[in-house]
Coordinates of N, CA, C and O and ligand atoms in Angstrom, one line a residue:
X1 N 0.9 -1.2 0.0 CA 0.0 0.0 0.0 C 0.9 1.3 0.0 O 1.8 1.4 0.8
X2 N 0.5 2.3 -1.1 CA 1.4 3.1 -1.1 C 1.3 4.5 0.2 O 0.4 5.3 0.4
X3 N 2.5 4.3 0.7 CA 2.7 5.3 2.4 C 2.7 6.8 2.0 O 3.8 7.2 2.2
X4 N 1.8 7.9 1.5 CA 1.2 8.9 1.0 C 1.5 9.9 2.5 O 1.6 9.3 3.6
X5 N 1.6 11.7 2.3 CA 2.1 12.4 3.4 C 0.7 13.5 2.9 O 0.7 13.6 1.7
X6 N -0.1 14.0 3.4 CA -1.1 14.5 3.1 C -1.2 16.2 4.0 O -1.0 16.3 5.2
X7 N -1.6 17.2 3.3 CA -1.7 18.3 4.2 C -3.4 18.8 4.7 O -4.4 19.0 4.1
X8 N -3.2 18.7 5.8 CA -4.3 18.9 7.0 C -4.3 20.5 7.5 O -3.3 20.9 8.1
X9 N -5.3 21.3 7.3 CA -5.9 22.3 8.0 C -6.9 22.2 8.6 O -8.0 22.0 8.3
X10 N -6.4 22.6 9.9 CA -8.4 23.4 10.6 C -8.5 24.8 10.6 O -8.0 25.6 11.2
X11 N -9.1 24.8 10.1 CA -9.7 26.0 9.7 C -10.1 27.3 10.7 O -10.6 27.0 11.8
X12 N -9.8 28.4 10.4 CA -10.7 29.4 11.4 C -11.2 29.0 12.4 O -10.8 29.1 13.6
X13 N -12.8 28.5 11.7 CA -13.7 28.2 12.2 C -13.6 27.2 13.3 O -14.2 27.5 14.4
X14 N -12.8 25.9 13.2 CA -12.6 24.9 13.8 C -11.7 25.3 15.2 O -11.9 24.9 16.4
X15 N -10.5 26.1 14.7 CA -9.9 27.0 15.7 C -10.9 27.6 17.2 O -11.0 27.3 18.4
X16 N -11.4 28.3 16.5 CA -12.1 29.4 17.3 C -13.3 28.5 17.8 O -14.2 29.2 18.3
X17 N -13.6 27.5 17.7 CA -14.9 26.9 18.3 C -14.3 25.8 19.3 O -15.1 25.3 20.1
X18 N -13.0 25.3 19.3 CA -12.3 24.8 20.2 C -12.3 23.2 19.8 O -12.3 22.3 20.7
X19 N -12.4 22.9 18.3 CA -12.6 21.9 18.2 C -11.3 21.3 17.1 O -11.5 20.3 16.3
X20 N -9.9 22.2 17.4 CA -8.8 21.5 16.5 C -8.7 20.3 17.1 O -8.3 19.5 16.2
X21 N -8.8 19.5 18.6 CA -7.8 18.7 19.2 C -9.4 17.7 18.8 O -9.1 16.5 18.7
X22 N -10.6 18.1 18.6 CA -11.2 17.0 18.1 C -11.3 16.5 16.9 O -11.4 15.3 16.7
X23 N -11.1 17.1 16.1 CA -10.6 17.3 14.9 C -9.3 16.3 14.8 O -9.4 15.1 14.6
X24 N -8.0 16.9 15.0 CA -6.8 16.0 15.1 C -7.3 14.6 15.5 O -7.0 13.7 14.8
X25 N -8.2 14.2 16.6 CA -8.0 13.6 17.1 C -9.0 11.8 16.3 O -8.9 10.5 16.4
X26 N -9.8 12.7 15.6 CA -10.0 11.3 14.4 C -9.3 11.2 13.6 O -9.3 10.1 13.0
X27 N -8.5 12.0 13.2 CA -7.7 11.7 12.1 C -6.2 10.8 12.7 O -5.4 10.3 11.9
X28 N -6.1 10.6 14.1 CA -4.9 10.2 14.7 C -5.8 8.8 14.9 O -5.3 7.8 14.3
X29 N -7.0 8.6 15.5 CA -7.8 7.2 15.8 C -8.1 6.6 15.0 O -8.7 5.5 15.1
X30 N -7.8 7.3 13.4 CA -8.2 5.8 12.3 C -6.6 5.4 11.8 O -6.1 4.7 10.9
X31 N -6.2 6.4 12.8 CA -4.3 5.7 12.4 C -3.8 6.5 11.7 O -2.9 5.7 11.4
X32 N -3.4 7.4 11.1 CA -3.0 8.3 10.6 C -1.8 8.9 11.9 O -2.0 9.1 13.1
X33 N -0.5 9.2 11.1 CA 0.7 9.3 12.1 C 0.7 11.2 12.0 O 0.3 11.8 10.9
X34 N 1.1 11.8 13.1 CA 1.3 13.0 12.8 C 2.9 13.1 12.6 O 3.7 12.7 13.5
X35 N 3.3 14.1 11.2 CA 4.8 14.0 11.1 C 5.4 15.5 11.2 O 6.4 15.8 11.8
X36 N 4.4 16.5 10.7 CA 4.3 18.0 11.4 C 2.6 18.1 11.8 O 1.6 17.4 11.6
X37 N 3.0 19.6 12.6 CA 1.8 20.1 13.4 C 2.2 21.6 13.4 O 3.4 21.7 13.0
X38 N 1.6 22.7 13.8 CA 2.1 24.2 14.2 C 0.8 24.8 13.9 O -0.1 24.4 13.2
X39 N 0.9 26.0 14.8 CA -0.4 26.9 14.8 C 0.2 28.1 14.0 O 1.3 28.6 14.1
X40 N -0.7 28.2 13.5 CA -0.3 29.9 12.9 C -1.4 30.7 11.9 O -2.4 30.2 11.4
X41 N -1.0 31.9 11.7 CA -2.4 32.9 11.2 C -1.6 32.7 9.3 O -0.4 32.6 8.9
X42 N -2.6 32.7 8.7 CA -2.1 32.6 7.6 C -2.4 34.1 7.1 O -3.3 34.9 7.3
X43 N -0.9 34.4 6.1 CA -1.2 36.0 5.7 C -2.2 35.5 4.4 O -2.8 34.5 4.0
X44 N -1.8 36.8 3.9 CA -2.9 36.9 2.4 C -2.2 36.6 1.1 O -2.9 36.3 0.0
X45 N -0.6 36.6 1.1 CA 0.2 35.6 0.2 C 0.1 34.5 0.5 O 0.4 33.9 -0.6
X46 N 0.0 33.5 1.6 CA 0.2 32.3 1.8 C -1.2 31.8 1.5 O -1.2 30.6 1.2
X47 N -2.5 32.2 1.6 CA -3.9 32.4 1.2 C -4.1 32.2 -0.2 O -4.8 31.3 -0.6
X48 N -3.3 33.2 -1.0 CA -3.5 32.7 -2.3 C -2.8 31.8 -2.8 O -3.3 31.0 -3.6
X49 N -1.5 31.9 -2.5 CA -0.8 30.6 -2.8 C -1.5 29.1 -2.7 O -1.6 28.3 -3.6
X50 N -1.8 29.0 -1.8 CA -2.6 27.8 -1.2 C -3.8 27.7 -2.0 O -4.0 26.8 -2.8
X51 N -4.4 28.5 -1.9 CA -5.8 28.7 -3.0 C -5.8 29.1 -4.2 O -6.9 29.5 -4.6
X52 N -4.9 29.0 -5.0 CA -4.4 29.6 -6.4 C -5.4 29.1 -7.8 O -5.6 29.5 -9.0
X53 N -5.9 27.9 -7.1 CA -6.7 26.8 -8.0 C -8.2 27.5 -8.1 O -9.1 27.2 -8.9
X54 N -8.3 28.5 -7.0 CA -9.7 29.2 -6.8 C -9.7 30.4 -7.1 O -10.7 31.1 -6.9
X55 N -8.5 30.9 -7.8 CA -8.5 32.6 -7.7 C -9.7 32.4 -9.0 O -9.9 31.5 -9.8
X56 N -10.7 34.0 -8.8 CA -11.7 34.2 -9.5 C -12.7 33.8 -9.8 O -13.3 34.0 -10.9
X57 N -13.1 33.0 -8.8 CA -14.3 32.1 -8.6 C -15.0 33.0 -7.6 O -14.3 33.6 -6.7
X58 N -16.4 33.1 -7.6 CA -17.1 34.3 -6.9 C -17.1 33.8 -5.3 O -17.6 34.6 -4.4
X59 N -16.5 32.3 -5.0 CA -16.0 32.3 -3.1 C -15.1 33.0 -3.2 O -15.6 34.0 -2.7
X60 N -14.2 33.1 -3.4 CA -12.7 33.2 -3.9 C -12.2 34.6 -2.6 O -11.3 34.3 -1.8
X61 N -12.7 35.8 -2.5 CA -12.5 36.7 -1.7 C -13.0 36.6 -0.3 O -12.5 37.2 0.6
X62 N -14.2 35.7 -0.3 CA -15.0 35.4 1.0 C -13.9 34.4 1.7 O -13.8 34.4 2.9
X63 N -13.2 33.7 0.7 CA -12.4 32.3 1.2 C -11.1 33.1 1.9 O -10.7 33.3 3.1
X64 N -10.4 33.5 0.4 CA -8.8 34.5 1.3 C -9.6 35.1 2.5 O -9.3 34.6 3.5
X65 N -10.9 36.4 2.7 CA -11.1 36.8 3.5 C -10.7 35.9 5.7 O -10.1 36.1 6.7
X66 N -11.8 34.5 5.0 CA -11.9 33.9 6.3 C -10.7 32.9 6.7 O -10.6 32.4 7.9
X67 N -9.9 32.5 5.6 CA -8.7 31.7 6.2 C -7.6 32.6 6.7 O -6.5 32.2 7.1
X68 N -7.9 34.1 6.5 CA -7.0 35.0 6.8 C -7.0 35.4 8.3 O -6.0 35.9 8.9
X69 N -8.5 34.8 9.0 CA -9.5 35.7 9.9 C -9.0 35.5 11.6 O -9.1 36.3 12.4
X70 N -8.4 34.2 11.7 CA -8.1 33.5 12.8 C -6.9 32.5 12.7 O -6.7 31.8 11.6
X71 N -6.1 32.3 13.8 CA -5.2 31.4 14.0 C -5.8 29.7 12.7 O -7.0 29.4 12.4
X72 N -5.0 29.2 12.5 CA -5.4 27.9 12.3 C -4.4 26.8 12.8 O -3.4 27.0 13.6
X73 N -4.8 25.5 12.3 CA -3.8 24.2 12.6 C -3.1 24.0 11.7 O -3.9 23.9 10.8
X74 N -2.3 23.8 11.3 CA -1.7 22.7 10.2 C -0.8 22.1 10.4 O 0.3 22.4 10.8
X75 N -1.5 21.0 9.9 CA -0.7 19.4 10.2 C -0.5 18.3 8.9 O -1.2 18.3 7.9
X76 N 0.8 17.4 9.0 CA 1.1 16.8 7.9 C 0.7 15.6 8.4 O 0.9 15.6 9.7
X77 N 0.0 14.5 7.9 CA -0.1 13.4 8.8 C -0.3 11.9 7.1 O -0.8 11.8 5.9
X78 N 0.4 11.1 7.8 CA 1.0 9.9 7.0 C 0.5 8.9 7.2 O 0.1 8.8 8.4
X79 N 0.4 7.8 6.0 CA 0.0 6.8 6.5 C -0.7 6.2 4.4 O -0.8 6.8 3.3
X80 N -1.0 4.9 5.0 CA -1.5 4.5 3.4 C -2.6 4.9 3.3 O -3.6 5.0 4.0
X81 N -2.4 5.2 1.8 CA -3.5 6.1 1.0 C -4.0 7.1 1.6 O -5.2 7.4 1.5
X82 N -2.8 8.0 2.4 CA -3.4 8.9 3.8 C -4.1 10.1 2.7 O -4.8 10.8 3.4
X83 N -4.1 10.5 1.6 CA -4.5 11.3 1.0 C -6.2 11.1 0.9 O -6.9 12.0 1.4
X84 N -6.6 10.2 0.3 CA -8.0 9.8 0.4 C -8.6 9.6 1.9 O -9.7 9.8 2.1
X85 N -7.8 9.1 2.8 CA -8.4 8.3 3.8 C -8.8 9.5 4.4 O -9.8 9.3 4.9
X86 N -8.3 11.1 4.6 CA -8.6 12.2 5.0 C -9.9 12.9 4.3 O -10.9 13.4 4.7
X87 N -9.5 12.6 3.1 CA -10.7 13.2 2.3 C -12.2 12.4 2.5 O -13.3 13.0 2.6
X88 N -12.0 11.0 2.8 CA -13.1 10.1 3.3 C -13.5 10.8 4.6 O -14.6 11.2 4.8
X89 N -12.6 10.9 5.5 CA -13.0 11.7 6.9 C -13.6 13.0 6.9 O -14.2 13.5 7.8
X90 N -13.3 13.4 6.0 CA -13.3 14.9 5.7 C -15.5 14.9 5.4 O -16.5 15.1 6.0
X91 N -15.1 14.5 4.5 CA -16.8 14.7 4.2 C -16.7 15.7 3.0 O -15.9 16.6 2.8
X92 N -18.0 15.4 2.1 CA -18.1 16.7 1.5 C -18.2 17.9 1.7 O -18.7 18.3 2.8
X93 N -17.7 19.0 0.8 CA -17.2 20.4 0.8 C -18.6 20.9 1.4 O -18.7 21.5 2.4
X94 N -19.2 20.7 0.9 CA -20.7 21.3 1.4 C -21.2 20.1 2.5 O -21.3 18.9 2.3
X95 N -21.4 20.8 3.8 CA -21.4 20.1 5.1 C -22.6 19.2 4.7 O -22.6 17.9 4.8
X96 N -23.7 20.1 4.3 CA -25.2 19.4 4.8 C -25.3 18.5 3.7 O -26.4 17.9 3.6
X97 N -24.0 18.0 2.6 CA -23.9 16.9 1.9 C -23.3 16.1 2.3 O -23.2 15.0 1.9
X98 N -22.8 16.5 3.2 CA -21.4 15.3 3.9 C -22.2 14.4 4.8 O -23.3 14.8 5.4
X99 N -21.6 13.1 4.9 CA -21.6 11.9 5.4 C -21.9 11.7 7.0 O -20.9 11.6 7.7
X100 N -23.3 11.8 7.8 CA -22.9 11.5 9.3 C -21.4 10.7 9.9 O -20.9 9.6 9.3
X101 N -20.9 11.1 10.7 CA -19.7 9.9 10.8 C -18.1 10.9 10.2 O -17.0 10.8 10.6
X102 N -18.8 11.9 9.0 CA -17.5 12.3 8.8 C -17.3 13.7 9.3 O -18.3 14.1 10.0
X103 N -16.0 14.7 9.3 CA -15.7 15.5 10.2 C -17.1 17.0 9.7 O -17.9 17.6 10.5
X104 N -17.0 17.0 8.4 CA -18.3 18.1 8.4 C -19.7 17.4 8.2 O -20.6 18.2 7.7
X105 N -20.0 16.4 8.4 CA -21.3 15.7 8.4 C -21.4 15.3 10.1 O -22.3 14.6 10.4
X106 N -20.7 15.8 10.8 CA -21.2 15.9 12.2 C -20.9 17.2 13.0 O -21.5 17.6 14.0
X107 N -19.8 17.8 12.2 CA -20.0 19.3 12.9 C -20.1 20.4 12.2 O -19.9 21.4 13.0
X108 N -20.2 20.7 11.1 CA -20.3 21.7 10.8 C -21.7 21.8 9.6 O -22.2 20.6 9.4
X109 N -22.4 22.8 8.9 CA -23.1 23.3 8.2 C -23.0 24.0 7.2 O -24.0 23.9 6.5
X110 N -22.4 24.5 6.9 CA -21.9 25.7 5.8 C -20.3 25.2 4.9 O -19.2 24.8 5.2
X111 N -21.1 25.6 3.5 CA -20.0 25.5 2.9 C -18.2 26.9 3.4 O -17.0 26.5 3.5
X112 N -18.7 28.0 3.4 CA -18.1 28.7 3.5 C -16.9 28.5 5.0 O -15.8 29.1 5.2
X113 N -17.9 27.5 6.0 CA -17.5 27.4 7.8 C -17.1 25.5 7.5 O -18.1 24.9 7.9
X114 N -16.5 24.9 7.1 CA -16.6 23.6 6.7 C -15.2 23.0 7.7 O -14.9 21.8 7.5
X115 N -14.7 23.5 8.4 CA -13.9 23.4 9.1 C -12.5 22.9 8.7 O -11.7 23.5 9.4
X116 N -12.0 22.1 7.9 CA -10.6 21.4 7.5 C -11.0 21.8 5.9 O -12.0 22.0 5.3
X117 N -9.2 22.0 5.8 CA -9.0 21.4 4.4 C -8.5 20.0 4.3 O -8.1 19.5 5.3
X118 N -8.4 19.4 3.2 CA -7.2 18.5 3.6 C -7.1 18.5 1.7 O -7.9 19.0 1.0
X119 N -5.9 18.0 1.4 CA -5.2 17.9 -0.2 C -6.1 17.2 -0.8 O -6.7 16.4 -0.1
X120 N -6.2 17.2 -1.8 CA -7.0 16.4 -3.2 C -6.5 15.6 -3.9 O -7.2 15.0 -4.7
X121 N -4.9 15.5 -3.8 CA -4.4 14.2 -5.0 C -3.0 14.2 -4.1 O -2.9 15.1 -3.2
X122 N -2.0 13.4 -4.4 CA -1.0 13.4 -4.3 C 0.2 14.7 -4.4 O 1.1 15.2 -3.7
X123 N -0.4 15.0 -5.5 CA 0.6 16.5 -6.2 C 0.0 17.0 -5.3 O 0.2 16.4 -4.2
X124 N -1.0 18.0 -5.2 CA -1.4 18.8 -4.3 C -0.9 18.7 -2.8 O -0.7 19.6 -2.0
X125 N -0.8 18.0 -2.6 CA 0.0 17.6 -0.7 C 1.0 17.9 -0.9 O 1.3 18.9 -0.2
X126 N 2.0 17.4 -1.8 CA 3.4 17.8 -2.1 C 3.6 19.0 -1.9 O 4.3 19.5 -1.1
X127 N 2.7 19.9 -3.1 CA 2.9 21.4 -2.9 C 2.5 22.1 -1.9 O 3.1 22.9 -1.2
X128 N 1.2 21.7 -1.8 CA 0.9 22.5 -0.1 C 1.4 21.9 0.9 O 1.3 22.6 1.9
X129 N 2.2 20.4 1.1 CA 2.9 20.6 2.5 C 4.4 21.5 2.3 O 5.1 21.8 3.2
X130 N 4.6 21.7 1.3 CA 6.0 22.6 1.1 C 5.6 24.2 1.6 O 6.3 24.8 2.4
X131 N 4.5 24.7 1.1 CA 4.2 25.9 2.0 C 3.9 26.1 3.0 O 4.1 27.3 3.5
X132 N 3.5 25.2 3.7 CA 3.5 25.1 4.9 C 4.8 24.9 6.3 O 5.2 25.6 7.2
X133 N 5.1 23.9 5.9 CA 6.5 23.4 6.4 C 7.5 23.2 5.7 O 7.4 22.4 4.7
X134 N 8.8 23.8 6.1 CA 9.9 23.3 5.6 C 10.8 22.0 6.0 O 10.8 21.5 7.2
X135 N 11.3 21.6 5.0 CA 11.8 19.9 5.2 C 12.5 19.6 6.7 O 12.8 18.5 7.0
X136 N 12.7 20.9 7.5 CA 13.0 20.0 8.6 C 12.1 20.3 9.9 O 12.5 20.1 11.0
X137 N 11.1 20.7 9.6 CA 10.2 20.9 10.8 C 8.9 19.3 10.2 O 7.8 19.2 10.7
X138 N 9.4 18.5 9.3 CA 8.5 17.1 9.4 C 9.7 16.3 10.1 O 10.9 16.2 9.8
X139 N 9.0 15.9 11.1 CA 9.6 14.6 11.7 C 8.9 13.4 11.3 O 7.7 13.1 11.3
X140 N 10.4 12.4 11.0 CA 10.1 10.6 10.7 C 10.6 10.2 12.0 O 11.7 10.4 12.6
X141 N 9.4 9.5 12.3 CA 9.8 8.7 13.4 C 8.9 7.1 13.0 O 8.1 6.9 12.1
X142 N 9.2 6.4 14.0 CA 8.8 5.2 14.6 C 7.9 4.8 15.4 O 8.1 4.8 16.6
X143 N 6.3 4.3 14.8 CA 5.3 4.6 15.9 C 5.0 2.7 16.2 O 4.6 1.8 15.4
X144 N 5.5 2.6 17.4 CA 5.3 1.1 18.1 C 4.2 0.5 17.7 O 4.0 -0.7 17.5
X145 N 3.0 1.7 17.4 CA 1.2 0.5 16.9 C 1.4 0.7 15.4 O 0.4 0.9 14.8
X146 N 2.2 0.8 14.8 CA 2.3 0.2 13.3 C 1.6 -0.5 12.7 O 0.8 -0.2 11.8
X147 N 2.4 -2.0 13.4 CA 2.0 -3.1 13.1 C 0.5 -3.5 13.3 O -0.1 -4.4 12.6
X148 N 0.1 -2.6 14.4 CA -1.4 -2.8 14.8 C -2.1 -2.4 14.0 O -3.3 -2.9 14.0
X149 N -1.9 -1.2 12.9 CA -2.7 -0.4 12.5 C -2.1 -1.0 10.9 O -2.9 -0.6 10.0
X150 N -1.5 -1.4 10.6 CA -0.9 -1.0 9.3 C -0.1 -2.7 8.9 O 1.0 -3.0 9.5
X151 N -0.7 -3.6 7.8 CA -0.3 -5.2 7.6 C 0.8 -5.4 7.0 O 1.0 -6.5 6.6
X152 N 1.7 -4.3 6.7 CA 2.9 -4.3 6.1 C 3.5 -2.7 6.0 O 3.6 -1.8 5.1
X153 N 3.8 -2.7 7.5 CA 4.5 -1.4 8.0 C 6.1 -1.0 7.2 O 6.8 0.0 7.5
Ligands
LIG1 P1 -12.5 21.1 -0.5 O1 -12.1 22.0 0.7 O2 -13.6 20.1 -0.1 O3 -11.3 20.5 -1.2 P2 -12.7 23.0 -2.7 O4 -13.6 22.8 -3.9 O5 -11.2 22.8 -2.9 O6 -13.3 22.1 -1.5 O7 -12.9 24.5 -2.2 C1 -12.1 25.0 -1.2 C2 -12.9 25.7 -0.1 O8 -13.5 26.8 -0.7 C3 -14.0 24.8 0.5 O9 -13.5 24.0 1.5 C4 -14.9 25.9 1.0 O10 -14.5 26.4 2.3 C5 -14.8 27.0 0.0 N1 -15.8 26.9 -1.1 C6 -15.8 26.1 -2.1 N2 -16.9 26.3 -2.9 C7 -17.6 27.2 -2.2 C8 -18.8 27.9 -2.5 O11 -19.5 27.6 -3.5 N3 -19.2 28.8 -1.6 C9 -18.5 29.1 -0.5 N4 -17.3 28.6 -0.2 C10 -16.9 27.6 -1.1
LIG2 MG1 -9.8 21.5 -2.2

């Protein structure tokens, strides 16, 4: 199974509602390893950068506006096929489409307040975990439940 590094945001909203550590905390209980983590406010170049794929789309200024608005999370977190397995968690972009069970089909409502990002393909993680962190603030390490979580660690 291929061992995939995927980038994780909580969002504003998620921030400010006190619900990053619940948030992290499914994504760590279906096994997913954390390799970076850091809190920080994102400016309005790192906004577009990140969102570049959205410039001129009529969210598009509502979006820079609110990812700008408040501290967020961002976390790198690994594991097989960790790119989908987030996006499965994740739920659809529009809450009140998303999946009971997943992270915006039990807490959130609004497309605009949707709480996480997480990457869309492989390429996309690559580039957005590069803006986020640089190659030595990810730590590899060795996690003892591996084997428990994972049939060819
Ligand atoms: P994703 O976050 O599920 O990957 P994208 O289509 O990449 O969804 O959109 C990025 C973010 O832009 C969404 O998570 C959401 O916050 C916001 N967004 C997308 N489409 C709309 C919209 O139609 N109205 C308001 N916000 C939107
Ligand atoms: Mg997206």
């Amino acid at each position: 199974m291929e061992v995939q590094r995927t980038l994780v945001l909580v969002k504003p909203d998620g921030v400010q509602r006190g619900l990053s550590g619940a948030i992290l905390a499914r994504l760590e209980a279906r096994g997913l390893k954390l390799v970076g983590l850091k809190l920080l406010q994102m400016d309005r170049e790192l906004a577009a950068r990140h969102y570049a794929e959205h410039q001129g789309k009529p969210f598009y200024k509502g979006l820079v506006k609110f990812i700008t608005s408040a501290p967020i999370v961002a976390a790198v977190l690994e594991g097989p096929r960790a790119v989908e397995a987030v996006r499965s968690a994740m739920g659809k972009t529009n809450p009140t489409e998303a999946a009971p069970g997943t992270i915006r089909g039990d807490l959130a409502l609004e497309m605009g307040r949707n709480l996480i990002h997480g990457s869309d393909s492989p390429e996309s993680a690559a580039r957005e975990v590069a803006l986020f962190f640089k190659a030595s603030e990810l730590v590899a390490w060795r996690r003892d439940a591996d084997p428990w979580i994972i049939e060819k660690p």
